[in-house]
Short mmCIF file of C-alpha atoms and ligand atoms in Angstrom, two decimals:
data_model
loop_
_atom_site.label_atom_id
_atom_site.label_comp_id
_atom_site.label_asym_id
_atom_site.label_seq_id
_atom_site.Cartn_x
_atom_site.Cartn_y
_atom_site.Cartn_z
CA MET A 975 -15.99 3.15 20.29
CA THR A 976 -13.11 4.51 18.15
CA VAL A 977 -13.16 4.45 14.33
CA CYS A 978 -10.00 5.26 12.28
CA GLU A 979 -9.47 5.02 8.54
CA ALA A 980 -6.22 4.88 6.60
CA PRO A 981 -5.46 5.10 2.93
CA GLY A 982 -3.92 2.71 0.53
CA LYS A 983 -1.17 3.69 -1.86
CA VAL A 984 0.29 3.38 -5.32
CA TYR A 985 4.00 3.44 -6.17
CA LEU A 986 4.58 6.53 -8.38
CA PHE A 987 8.16 5.20 -8.85
CA GLY A 988 10.74 2.83 -7.27
CA GLU A 989 9.36 -0.47 -6.12
CA HIS A 990 11.84 -3.40 -5.95
CA ALA A 991 14.86 -0.97 -6.50
CA VAL A 992 13.94 0.30 -2.88
CA VAL A 993 14.84 -3.04 -1.56
CA TYR A 994 18.49 -2.36 -2.72
CA GLY A 995 18.72 1.03 -1.05
CA GLU A 996 17.43 3.15 -3.98
CA PRO A 997 14.76 5.83 -3.14
CA ALA A 998 11.13 5.16 -3.88
CA VAL A 999 8.12 7.49 -4.04
CA PRO A 1000 4.70 5.87 -3.03
CA ALA A 1001 1.55 8.08 -2.88
CA ALA A 1002 -1.46 7.53 -0.81
CA ILE A 1003 -4.72 7.19 -2.50
CA GLU A 1004 -8.40 7.75 -1.57
CA ARG A 1005 -9.32 4.20 -1.06
CA ARG A 1006 -9.37 3.43 2.76
CA ALA A 1007 -9.47 0.78 5.25
CA THR A 1008 -11.64 1.48 8.21
CA VAL A 1009 -11.01 -0.13 11.63
CA THR A 1010 -13.33 0.13 14.67
CA ALA A 1011 -12.04 -0.64 18.11
CA GLU A 1012 -14.28 -1.08 21.11
CA PRO A 1013 -12.43 -2.09 24.35
CA ARG A 1014 -13.88 -5.20 26.20
CA SER A 1015 -14.10 -5.99 29.82
CA ASP A 1016 -11.97 -9.30 29.25
CA ASP A 1017 -8.69 -9.96 27.24
CA HIS A 1018 -10.40 -11.32 24.27
CA VAL A 1019 -10.13 -10.00 20.75
CA ARG A 1020 -13.09 -10.45 18.49
CA VAL A 1021 -12.49 -9.63 14.78
CA GLU A 1022 -15.17 -8.98 12.23
CA ALA A 1023 -13.96 -8.38 8.65
CA GLU A 1024 -16.16 -7.14 5.90
CA ASP A 1025 -15.51 -6.09 2.35
CA LEU A 1026 -12.11 -7.32 2.18
CA SER A 1027 -12.85 -8.02 -1.47
CA LEU A 1028 -13.99 -11.41 -0.14
CA ASP A 1029 -16.80 -12.76 1.93
CA GLY A 1030 -17.01 -11.31 5.38
CA PHE A 1031 -16.60 -13.33 8.51
CA THR A 1032 -16.32 -13.05 12.28
CA VAL A 1033 -13.93 -14.78 14.55
CA GLU A 1034 -13.42 -14.54 18.26
CA TYR A 1035 -10.19 -15.60 20.03
CA SER A 1036 -8.04 -14.89 23.07
CA GLY A 1037 -4.34 -14.66 23.22
CA GLY A 1038 -2.50 -14.79 19.82
CA THR A 1039 -3.06 -16.22 16.49
CA GLY A 1040 -1.56 -19.54 17.79
CA ASN A 1041 -5.16 -20.19 19.17
CA ARG A 1042 -6.50 -20.54 15.65
CA PRO A 1043 -10.36 -20.68 15.80
CA ASP A 1044 -12.17 -23.17 13.99
CA VAL A 1045 -14.17 -21.32 11.40
CA ASP A 1046 -15.31 -22.11 7.87
CA VAL A 1047 -13.52 -19.60 5.78
CA PRO A 1048 -10.45 -19.93 3.61
CA THR A 1049 -7.28 -20.06 5.53
CA PRO A 1050 -5.48 -17.23 3.82
CA LEU A 1051 -8.37 -14.95 4.59
CA VAL A 1052 -8.37 -15.87 8.28
CA GLU A 1053 -4.55 -15.60 8.34
CA ALA A 1054 -4.60 -12.22 6.54
CA ALA A 1055 -7.19 -10.66 8.75
CA MET A 1056 -5.99 -12.28 12.05
CA GLY A 1057 -2.25 -11.96 11.45
CA TYR A 1058 -2.42 -8.28 10.70
CA VAL A 1059 -5.10 -7.33 13.28
CA ASP A 1060 -3.40 -9.49 15.91
CA ALA A 1061 -0.09 -7.72 15.22
CA ALA A 1062 -1.85 -4.40 15.40
CA VAL A 1063 -3.39 -5.17 18.67
CA ARG A 1064 -0.01 -6.28 20.07
CA GLU A 1065 1.44 -2.98 19.04
CA ALA A 1066 -1.46 -1.04 20.49
CA ARG A 1067 -1.21 -2.91 23.83
CA ALA A 1068 2.54 -2.25 24.01
CA ALA A 1069 2.12 1.35 23.12
CA ALA A 1070 -0.61 1.88 25.71
CA ASP A 1071 1.05 -0.40 28.32
CA ALA A 1072 -2.08 -2.39 28.63
CA PRO A 1073 -1.05 -5.99 27.89
CA ASP A 1074 -4.35 -7.49 28.83
CA ALA A 1075 -6.49 -5.13 26.80
CA GLY A 1076 -9.32 -6.88 24.88
CA PHE A 1077 -11.15 -5.44 21.87
CA ASP A 1078 -14.07 -5.96 19.56
CA ILE A 1079 -12.56 -4.99 16.21
CA THR A 1080 -14.28 -4.50 12.90
CA VAL A 1081 -12.49 -4.13 9.60
CA GLU A 1082 -13.89 -2.80 6.43
CA SER A 1083 -11.83 -2.05 3.40
CA GLU A 1084 -12.17 -0.49 -0.09
CA ILE A 1085 -8.64 -1.57 -1.00
CA PRO A 1086 -8.15 -4.87 -3.08
CA LEU A 1087 -6.20 -7.37 -1.08
CA GLY A 1088 -2.54 -8.18 -1.85
CA ALA A 1089 -2.73 -6.30 -5.07
CA GLY A 1090 0.03 -3.68 -4.66
CA LEU A 1091 -2.24 -1.05 -3.02
CA GLY A 1092 -1.08 -1.42 0.57
CA SER A 1093 -4.34 -2.97 2.00
CA SER A 1094 -2.52 -4.70 4.93
CA ALA A 1095 -0.58 -1.56 5.82
CA ALA A 1096 -3.90 0.51 5.85
CA VAL A 1097 -5.51 -2.06 8.18
CA VAL A 1098 -2.45 -2.14 10.48
CA VAL A 1099 -2.13 1.59 10.59
CA ALA A 1100 -5.85 2.23 11.12
CA GLY A 1101 -5.97 -0.65 13.60
CA ILE A 1102 -3.05 0.51 15.83
CA ASP A 1103 -4.40 4.09 15.73
CA ALA A 1104 -8.04 3.04 16.77
CA ALA A 1105 -6.96 0.51 19.45
CA THR A 1106 -4.53 2.91 21.15
CA ARG A 1107 -7.09 5.78 21.05
CA ALA A 1108 -9.71 3.54 22.43
CA LEU A 1109 -7.27 3.03 25.43
CA GLY A 1110 -6.90 6.71 25.81
CA VAL A 1111 -3.49 7.00 24.28
CA GLN A 1112 -2.62 9.15 21.19
CA LEU A 1113 0.55 8.22 19.30
CA ASP A 1114 2.36 10.71 17.24
CA ARG A 1115 2.42 9.90 13.58
CA ARG A 1116 6.16 8.87 13.40
CA GLU A 1117 5.61 6.30 16.30
CA LEU A 1118 2.41 5.03 14.69
CA ALA A 1119 4.21 4.54 11.43
CA ASP A 1120 7.06 2.73 13.10
CA ARG A 1121 4.74 0.51 15.18
CA ALA A 1122 2.85 -0.33 11.93
CA TYR A 1123 6.03 -1.12 10.13
CA ARG A 1124 7.07 -3.45 12.97
CA ALA A 1125 3.72 -5.19 12.81
CA GLU A 1126 4.04 -5.82 9.13
CA PHE A 1127 7.55 -6.77 9.43
CA GLU A 1128 6.57 -9.53 11.90
CA VAL A 1129 3.63 -10.83 9.92
CA GLN A 1130 5.54 -10.81 6.56
CA ASP A 1131 8.61 -12.49 8.07
CA GLY A 1132 10.92 -9.61 7.61
CA GLN A 1133 9.77 -8.85 3.99
CA ALA A 1134 8.36 -5.38 4.42
CA SER A 1135 9.68 -1.92 3.60
CA ARG A 1136 8.62 1.12 5.44
CA ALA A 1137 6.97 2.50 2.24
CA ASP A 1138 3.33 1.26 2.72
CA THR A 1139 3.00 1.92 6.47
CA PHE A 1140 4.65 5.34 6.32
CA CYS A 1141 2.70 6.52 3.43
CA SER A 1142 -0.62 5.18 4.81
CA THR A 1143 0.10 7.08 8.08
CA MET A 1144 1.19 10.34 6.61
CA GLY A 1145 -0.82 10.57 3.48
CA GLY A 1146 0.30 12.44 0.32
CA ALA A 1147 3.49 11.47 -1.50
CA VAL A 1148 6.45 10.22 0.54
CA ARG A 1149 10.09 9.51 -0.16
CA VAL A 1150 11.49 6.29 1.35
CA GLU A 1151 15.27 5.36 1.21
CA GLY A 1152 16.16 2.64 3.62
CA ASP A 1153 14.92 3.65 7.03
CA ASP A 1154 14.76 7.35 5.95
CA CYS A 1155 11.10 8.37 5.25
CA GLU A 1156 9.90 11.84 4.56
CA PRO A 1157 6.78 13.43 3.24
CA ILE A 1158 7.31 15.31 0.07
CA GLU A 1159 5.31 17.94 -1.79
CA ALA A 1160 3.11 16.78 -4.65
CA PRO A 1161 0.44 18.13 -6.86
CA ASN A 1162 -3.04 16.66 -7.06
CA LEU A 1163 -2.07 13.76 -9.33
CA PRO A 1164 -4.98 12.11 -11.31
CA PHE A 1165 -4.36 8.53 -10.68
CA VAL A 1166 -6.43 5.85 -12.39
CA VAL A 1167 -5.95 2.21 -11.20
CA GLY A 1168 -6.62 -1.07 -13.07
CA PHE A 1169 -6.86 -4.23 -11.18
CA ASP A 1170 -6.62 -7.72 -12.74
CA GLY A 1171 -8.43 -9.37 -9.90
CA GLY A 1172 -5.35 -11.34 -8.89
CA ALA A 1173 -2.24 -10.78 -6.91
CA GLY A 1174 1.52 -11.61 -7.10
CA ASP A 1175 3.77 -13.41 -4.69
CA THR A 1176 5.76 -10.64 -3.32
CA GLY A 1177 8.45 -12.87 -1.74
CA GLU A 1178 9.02 -14.81 -4.91
CA LEU A 1179 9.16 -11.66 -7.15
CA VAL A 1180 11.66 -9.99 -4.85
CA ALA A 1181 13.89 -13.04 -4.68
CA GLY A 1182 13.60 -13.26 -8.64
CA VAL A 1183 14.95 -9.68 -8.99
CA GLY A 1184 17.57 -10.45 -6.36
CA GLU A 1185 18.84 -13.46 -8.31
CA LEU A 1186 18.94 -11.58 -11.60
CA ARG A 1187 20.80 -8.76 -9.93
CA GLU A 1188 23.43 -11.20 -8.62
CA GLU A 1189 23.81 -12.95 -11.99
CA TYR A 1190 23.93 -9.91 -14.41
CA GLY A 1191 25.69 -6.66 -14.05
CA PHE A 1192 23.08 -5.19 -16.40
CA ALA A 1193 20.30 -6.28 -14.04
CA ALA A 1194 22.17 -4.47 -11.16
CA ASP A 1195 22.33 -1.47 -13.63
CA THR A 1196 18.72 -1.71 -14.23
CA VAL A 1197 17.98 -1.40 -10.54
CA GLU A 1198 20.22 1.58 -10.26
CA SER A 1199 18.45 3.13 -13.33
CA ILE A 1200 15.26 2.91 -11.49
CA GLY A 1201 16.85 4.92 -8.83
CA ASP A 1202 17.72 7.55 -11.31
CA ILE A 1203 14.16 7.69 -12.55
CA VAL A 1204 13.00 8.23 -8.91
CA ARG A 1205 15.42 11.06 -8.36
CA THR A 1206 14.41 12.68 -11.66
CA GLY A 1207 10.73 12.25 -10.63
CA GLU A 1208 11.35 13.76 -7.24
CA GLU A 1209 12.79 16.89 -8.81
CA LEU A 1210 9.81 17.28 -11.02
CA LEU A 1211 7.53 17.02 -8.00
CA SER A 1212 9.47 19.43 -5.93
CA ASP A 1213 9.27 21.94 -8.69
CA SER A 1214 5.48 21.75 -8.82
CA ALA A 1215 2.78 23.56 -6.86
CA PRO A 1216 1.73 21.39 -3.94
CA GLY A 1217 -1.91 20.45 -3.91
CA ALA A 1218 -2.61 22.21 -7.19
CA ASP A 1219 -3.95 20.51 -10.37
CA PRO A 1220 -0.81 19.82 -12.19
CA GLN A 1221 0.01 21.32 -15.59
CA ARG A 1222 -0.24 18.98 -18.73
CA GLU A 1223 3.57 19.41 -19.19
CA LEU A 1224 4.32 17.99 -15.70
CA LEU A 1225 1.89 15.15 -16.10
CA ALA A 1226 3.52 14.32 -19.55
CA GLU A 1227 6.91 14.37 -17.90
CA LEU A 1228 5.95 12.19 -14.85
CA GLY A 1229 4.05 9.85 -17.24
CA GLU A 1230 7.10 9.37 -19.32
CA LEU A 1231 9.17 8.44 -16.31
CA MET A 1232 6.39 5.98 -15.24
CA ASP A 1233 6.49 4.39 -18.66
CA PHE A 1234 10.27 4.04 -18.29
CA ASN A 1235 9.91 2.64 -14.85
CA HIS A 1236 7.43 0.03 -16.09
CA GLY A 1237 9.81 -0.93 -18.85
CA LEU A 1238 12.63 -1.55 -16.45
CA LEU A 1239 10.36 -3.51 -14.03
CA SER A 1240 9.35 -5.60 -16.97
CA ALA A 1241 12.85 -6.17 -17.87
CA LEU A 1242 13.44 -7.39 -14.32
CA GLY A 1243 10.69 -9.96 -14.86
CA VAL A 1244 8.05 -8.71 -12.51
CA SER A 1245 5.39 -7.65 -14.97
CA ALA A 1246 2.66 -10.07 -16.17
CA ARG A 1247 0.59 -10.20 -19.43
CA SER A 1248 -2.48 -8.79 -17.61
CA LEU A 1249 -0.45 -5.96 -16.18
CA ASP A 1250 1.17 -5.12 -19.63
CA SER A 1251 -2.15 -5.35 -21.31
CA MET A 1252 -3.69 -2.81 -18.86
CA VAL A 1253 -0.65 -0.61 -19.12
CA TRP A 1254 -0.97 -0.56 -22.97
CA ALA A 1255 -4.77 -0.02 -22.81
CA ALA A 1256 -4.14 3.04 -20.54
CA ARG A 1257 -1.45 4.41 -22.86
CA ASP A 1258 -3.61 3.87 -25.99
CA ALA A 1259 -6.49 5.66 -24.31
CA GLY A 1260 -4.26 8.77 -23.86
CA ALA A 1261 -2.86 8.28 -20.25
CA HIS A 1262 0.21 10.33 -19.72
CA GLY A 1263 1.93 7.29 -18.50
CA ALA A 1264 1.24 3.89 -16.87
CA LYS A 1265 3.06 1.32 -14.87
CA LEU A 1266 2.57 -1.65 -12.51
CA THR A 1267 2.37 -0.77 -8.87
CA GLY A 1268 3.80 -2.81 -6.04
CA ALA A 1269 5.51 -6.25 -6.28
CA GLY A 1270 4.03 -7.00 -9.70
CA GLY A 1271 3.21 -10.52 -11.08
CA GLY A 1272 -0.53 -9.63 -11.04
CA GLY A 1273 -2.63 -7.05 -9.13
CA CYS A 1274 -2.67 -3.35 -10.17
CA ILE A 1275 -1.45 -0.89 -12.58
CA VAL A 1276 -1.51 2.86 -12.06
CA ALA A 1277 -1.97 5.44 -14.84
CA LEU A 1278 -2.07 9.24 -14.89
CA ASP A 1279 -5.12 10.67 -16.66
CA ALA A 1280 -7.36 13.60 -15.58
CA SER A 1281 -9.97 12.65 -18.22
CA ASP A 1282 -12.28 9.60 -18.07
CA ALA A 1283 -10.69 7.90 -21.04
CA THR A 1284 -8.27 5.69 -19.35
CA GLU A 1285 -10.86 4.40 -16.75
CA THR A 1286 -13.36 3.73 -19.52
CA ALA A 1287 -10.70 1.88 -21.71
CA LEU A 1288 -9.58 -0.19 -18.73
CA SER A 1289 -13.11 -1.22 -17.94
CA PHE A 1290 -13.30 -2.81 -21.39
CA THR A 1291 -9.87 -4.32 -21.29
CA GLN A 1292 -9.59 -8.02 -21.19
CA GLY A 1293 -7.98 -9.09 -18.03
CA CYS A 1294 -8.99 -5.95 -16.10
CA ASP A 1295 -11.45 -6.87 -13.34
CA GLU A 1296 -11.95 -3.34 -11.99
CA ALA A 1297 -10.89 0.15 -12.91
CA PHE A 1298 -11.36 3.18 -10.69
CA ARG A 1299 -10.05 6.70 -10.16
CA ALA A 1300 -7.99 7.15 -7.11
CA GLU A 1301 -7.17 10.74 -6.17
CA LEU A 1302 -4.09 11.48 -4.09
CA ALA A 1303 -5.09 11.11 -0.43
CA THR A 1304 -3.45 14.27 1.04
CA GLU A 1305 -4.54 13.23 4.54
CA GLY A 1306 -3.20 10.02 6.02
CA VAL A 1307 -4.75 8.06 8.79
CA ARG A 1308 -7.60 9.95 10.39
CA VAL A 1309 -10.15 9.58 13.19
CA VAL A 1310 -13.73 9.16 12.02
CA GLU A 1311 -15.31 8.71 15.41
CA SER A 1312 -14.03 8.55 18.98
O1 PMV B 2644 3.09 -5.10 -3.50
P1 PMV B 2644 3.43 -4.23 -2.28
O2 PMV B 2644 2.59 -3.04 -2.25
O3 PMV B 2644 3.52 -4.90 -0.95
O4 PMV B 2644 4.94 -3.64 -2.70
C1 PMV B 2644 6.10 -4.47 -2.75
C2 PMV B 2644 7.18 -3.50 -2.98
C3 PMV B 2644 8.56 -4.09 -3.15
O5 PMV B 2644 9.52 -3.00 -3.43
C4 PMV B 2644 8.56 -5.10 -4.28
C5 PMV B 2644 8.95 -4.83 -1.90
C6 PMV B 2644 9.13 -3.95 -0.67
O6 PMV B 2644 8.93 -4.39 0.44
O7 PMV B 2644 9.50 -2.70 -0.76
#
């Protein structure tokens, strides 16, 4: 039995603009998805999913997701769990050159689904790592990240950037620009997350920004300005002491950039009333800055605050379903048991 766990992420800066070649800086957070892989003597794959913020369920199938099992759970949940786990198993079989390998897979996750925190990437990264290791193969991190990206790309019909899977694999803060992905130094940022209990439609939101950008020069300029914010933020991070608790001054400057980034995302039409009200609750509580994270439309915001004030304020904010502290996860995917 092999057990691996991989972190979720927040976007410190740069979502949406990254689709148009601007850089983005996501950062891994200490909320993890855990995948257990146990090889079977046949070629079946049995998936048990628990704590995916929804009711747990168990399905057993052979071959691919085409052989949809007849189970009494909501279709999106089955598709989410099966699609991603199936793609992860496919990548693990290819990587280990074991096309007929079967597994009992268990998925547990502390990361809200589809809410901009990279839950699917964490499941795919931990899944490929656990399944390949269970077959006696250890992938280097770059290959693991690449295979995880391909798995997401396939399940999401080409709508995946490398940000989530690379960040979940490597941990810490990373910089993504097109196919270029690099870990970057970052201090121990005090993230607080607010979750509205919902999710946005990433495809629709990405398409909406694309249309605005085509129609208006100032929307294209807005996307470029987000790129400028990312570059400014990167400079601040590179001047800071890696792993240390950041100075108030640095938090204030990063927070200001986050506020700016949220304003521009809002101008591009991807915020939502619930997200704006959580962002304002965080700012009113004294957070250094706050912004939506991920595609928007619903889901999560991220704020910077080393004190408890933002988390407390968010927990009393109408429209906020859950608020929690999420420290920077300096370690990416890791083996828990092998
Ligand atoms: O909601 P998430 O975490 O999948 O992030 C989407 C980020 C976008 O930049 C909007 C799209 C992408 O694939 O980069």
